[in-house]
Amino acid sequence: MGKYQNILLDLDGTILDSGPGIKKSVQYALDHFSLYHQPEEKLRRFIGPALTDSFMRVYGFSTEQAEEALSYYREFYPTNGIFDASLYPGMEECIKTLAEHGKKVILLTAKPIFFAAQITKHFRISDYFFWKSERS
């Protein structure tokens, strides 16, 4: 199983295809700025980087506008976007196997830990991860 004991895995784009929920939540925020029906390629650029940075980089928002857009995003995401995602094929088995072989599987994400915990629980993979706050 290899010599490494600590395995770091990113949530969005590695374990989970969270694109659909993120893109819908970003579009919801953009609607408040009258930027309706944005192209897929622009919305896709929000998956991964910090959202405020993406609002500034992709749409030229000021810091204040980006913070306002983030508040709209956060208004929509917890009830409409958070679980609009899917595990990549084979990821559950991979994470389970690593954990069963004594590896410390550590989740990396830019998401607030509250959301990450909900997501991993929803997709039934939370028990495979080392959660420092719970085990320290």
mmCIF file of C-alpha atoms in Angstrom:
data_model
loop_
_atom_site.group_PDB
_atom_site.id
_atom_site.type_symbol
_atom_site.label_atom_id
_atom_site.label_comp_id
_atom_site.label_asym_id
_atom_site.label_seq_id
_atom_site.Cartn_x
_atom_site.Cartn_y
_atom_site.Cartn_z
ATOM 1 C CA MET A 1 0.000 0.000 0.000
ATOM 2 C CA GLY A 2 3.006 2.297 -0.033
ATOM 3 C CA LYS A 3 5.108 4.176 2.452
ATOM 4 C CA TYR A 4 2.954 7.301 2.803
ATOM 5 C CA GLN A 5 0.726 7.443 5.854
ATOM 6 C CA ASN A 6 -0.983 10.790 5.242
ATOM 7 C CA ILE A 7 -3.082 11.062 2.085
ATOM 8 C CA LEU A 8 -4.364 14.519 1.151
ATOM 9 C CA LEU A 9 -7.387 14.691 -1.154
ATOM 10 C CA ASP A 10 -9.168 17.768 -2.458
ATOM 11 C CA LEU A 11 -12.955 17.649 -2.346
ATOM 12 C CA ASP A 12 -14.025 19.653 -5.399
ATOM 13 C CA GLY A 13 -12.723 18.296 -8.662
ATOM 14 C CA THR A 14 -10.883 15.329 -7.154
ATOM 15 C CA ILE A 15 -13.376 13.402 -5.033
ATOM 16 C CA LEU A 16 -16.543 15.123 -6.102
ATOM 17 C CA ASP A 17 -17.886 16.692 -9.262
ATOM 18 C CA SER A 18 -19.461 19.625 -7.471
ATOM 19 C CA GLY A 19 -19.693 21.718 -10.606
ATOM 20 C CA PRO A 20 -23.463 21.662 -11.088
ATOM 21 C CA GLY A 21 -24.251 23.055 -7.628
ATOM 22 C CA ILE A 22 -21.449 25.612 -7.692
ATOM 23 C CA LYS A 23 -22.404 26.868 -11.155
ATOM 24 C CA LYS A 24 -26.094 27.197 -10.223
ATOM 25 C CA SER A 25 -25.166 29.065 -7.049
ATOM 26 C CA VAL A 26 -22.831 31.414 -8.927
ATOM 27 C CA GLN A 27 -25.521 32.082 -11.513
ATOM 28 C CA TYR A 28 -27.971 32.866 -8.711
ATOM 29 C CA ALA A 29 -25.504 35.445 -7.377
ATOM 30 C CA LEU A 30 -24.900 36.900 -10.840
ATOM 31 C CA ASP A 31 -28.644 37.247 -11.418
ATOM 32 C CA HIS A 32 -28.625 39.876 -8.645
ATOM 33 C CA PHE A 33 -26.259 41.915 -10.834
ATOM 34 C CA SER A 34 -28.464 41.466 -13.934
ATOM 35 C CA LEU A 35 -25.933 39.025 -15.424
ATOM 36 C CA TYR A 36 -28.471 36.402 -16.466
ATOM 37 C CA HIS A 37 -27.793 33.158 -18.375
ATOM 38 C CA GLN A 38 -24.003 33.287 -18.265
ATOM 39 C CA PRO A 39 -22.056 30.928 -20.527
ATOM 40 C CA GLU A 40 -21.005 27.550 -19.156
ATOM 41 C CA GLU A 41 -17.307 28.271 -19.755
ATOM 42 C CA LYS A 42 -17.445 31.353 -17.506
ATOM 43 C CA LEU A 43 -19.345 29.601 -14.724
ATOM 44 C CA ARG A 44 -16.940 26.662 -14.841
ATOM 45 C CA ARG A 45 -14.084 29.016 -13.902
ATOM 46 C CA PHE A 46 -15.579 29.305 -10.395
ATOM 47 C CA ILE A 47 -14.940 25.663 -9.556
ATOM 48 C CA GLY A 48 -11.817 25.468 -7.439
ATOM 49 C CA PRO A 49 -10.557 28.985 -6.754
ATOM 50 C CA ALA A 50 -11.830 31.238 -3.992
ATOM 51 C CA LEU A 51 -15.198 32.612 -5.041
ATOM 52 C CA THR A 52 -14.509 36.272 -4.266
ATOM 53 C CA ASP A 53 -11.327 36.097 -6.355
ATOM 54 C CA SER A 54 -13.275 34.526 -9.202
ATOM 55 C CA PHE A 55 -15.986 37.203 -9.137
ATOM 56 C CA MET A 56 -13.256 39.841 -9.387
ATOM 57 C CA ARG A 57 -11.174 38.029 -12.011
ATOM 58 C CA VAL A 58 -13.948 36.683 -14.262
ATOM 59 C CA TYR A 59 -16.409 39.591 -14.022
ATOM 60 C CA GLY A 60 -14.224 42.499 -12.928
ATOM 61 C CA PHE A 61 -16.158 42.984 -9.694
ATOM 62 C CA SER A 62 -14.771 45.298 -7.039
ATOM 63 C CA THR A 63 -13.987 43.807 -3.640
ATOM 64 C CA GLU A 64 -17.323 45.110 -2.343
ATOM 65 C CA GLN A 65 -19.264 43.652 -5.277
ATOM 66 C CA ALA A 66 -17.460 40.318 -4.903
ATOM 67 C CA GLU A 67 -18.370 40.192 -1.209
ATOM 68 C CA GLU A 68 -21.988 41.015 -2.050
ATOM 69 C CA ALA A 69 -22.013 38.304 -4.743
ATOM 70 C CA LEU A 70 -20.563 35.849 -2.227
ATOM 71 C CA SER A 71 -23.400 36.635 0.177
ATOM 72 C CA TYR A 72 -25.948 35.820 -2.560
ATOM 73 C CA TYR A 73 -24.037 32.629 -3.367
ATOM 74 C CA ARG A 74 -24.159 31.613 0.295
ATOM 75 C CA GLU A 75 -27.872 32.388 0.400
ATOM 76 C CA PHE A 76 -28.545 29.855 -2.382
ATOM 77 C CA TYR A 77 -25.844 27.181 -2.002
ATOM 78 C CA PRO A 78 -26.797 25.598 1.360
ATOM 79 C CA THR A 79 -30.312 24.682 0.246
ATOM 80 C CA ASN A 80 -30.059 24.442 -3.535
ATOM 81 C CA GLY A 81 -26.487 23.716 -4.566
ATOM 82 C CA ILE A 82 -24.663 21.832 -1.845
ATOM 83 C CA PHE A 83 -25.754 18.322 -2.823
ATOM 84 C CA ASP A 84 -26.080 18.970 -6.552
ATOM 85 C CA ALA A 85 -22.910 16.973 -7.108
ATOM 86 C CA SER A 86 -21.679 13.433 -7.609
ATOM 87 C CA LEU A 87 -18.758 11.320 -6.500
ATOM 88 C CA TYR A 88 -16.320 10.535 -9.269
ATOM 89 C CA PRO A 89 -16.405 6.844 -10.204
ATOM 90 C CA GLY A 90 -14.190 4.758 -7.944
ATOM 91 C CA MET A 91 -13.489 7.495 -5.392
ATOM 92 C CA GLU A 92 -15.535 5.981 -2.578
ATOM 93 C CA GLU A 93 -13.775 2.633 -2.993
ATOM 94 C CA CYS A 94 -10.378 4.330 -3.187
ATOM 95 C CA ILE A 95 -10.907 6.375 -0.016
ATOM 96 C CA LYS A 96 -12.360 3.381 1.829
ATOM 97 C CA THR A 97 -9.413 1.179 0.846
ATOM 98 C CA LEU A 98 -6.890 3.796 1.973
ATOM 99 C CA ALA A 99 -8.628 4.175 5.341
ATOM 100 C CA GLU A 100 -8.941 0.414 5.818
ATOM 101 C CA HIS A 101 -5.191 0.084 5.250
ATOM 102 C CA GLY A 102 -4.486 2.495 8.090
ATOM 103 C CA LYS A 103 -3.821 5.579 6.002
ATOM 104 C CA LYS A 104 -4.798 8.944 7.447
ATOM 105 C CA VAL A 105 -7.019 10.366 4.691
ATOM 106 C CA ILE A 106 -7.186 14.140 5.046
ATOM 107 C CA LEU A 107 -9.728 16.280 3.234
ATOM 108 C CA LEU A 108 -8.585 19.513 1.618
ATOM 109 C CA THR A 109 -11.097 22.112 0.540
ATOM 110 C CA ALA A 110 -11.617 25.842 0.268
ATOM 111 C CA LYS A 111 -15.210 25.270 1.431
ATOM 112 C CA PRO A 112 -16.143 26.100 5.002
ATOM 113 C CA ILE A 113 -15.660 22.955 7.106
ATOM 114 C CA PHE A 114 -19.369 23.032 7.962
ATOM 115 C CA PHE A 115 -20.250 22.461 4.281
ATOM 116 C CA ALA A 116 -17.489 19.901 3.751
ATOM 117 C CA ALA A 117 -18.738 17.870 6.708
ATOM 118 C CA GLN A 118 -22.314 17.946 5.394
ATOM 119 C CA ILE A 119 -21.216 16.926 1.910
ATOM 120 C CA THR A 120 -19.028 14.022 3.010
ATOM 121 C CA LYS A 121 -21.787 12.808 5.307
ATOM 122 C CA HIS A 122 -24.389 13.078 2.524
ATOM 123 C CA PHE A 123 -22.217 11.030 0.163
ATOM 124 C CA ARG A 124 -21.441 8.534 2.969
ATOM 125 C CA ILE A 125 -17.685 9.023 2.939
ATOM 126 C CA SER A 126 -17.170 11.094 6.100
ATOM 127 C CA ASP A 127 -16.135 8.120 8.240
ATOM 128 C CA TYR A 128 -13.082 7.493 6.066
ATOM 129 C CA PHE A 129 -11.545 10.900 6.726
ATOM 130 C CA PHE A 130 -9.347 12.057 9.558
ATOM 131 C CA TRP A 131 -11.123 15.052 11.114
ATOM 132 C CA LYS A 132 -8.642 16.803 13.378
ATOM 133 C CA SER A 133 -11.329 18.723 15.230
ATOM 134 C CA GLU A 134 -13.000 15.452 16.227
ATOM 135 C CA ARG A 135 -9.914 13.393 17.050
ATOM 136 C CA SER A 136 -7.361 15.788 18.501
#
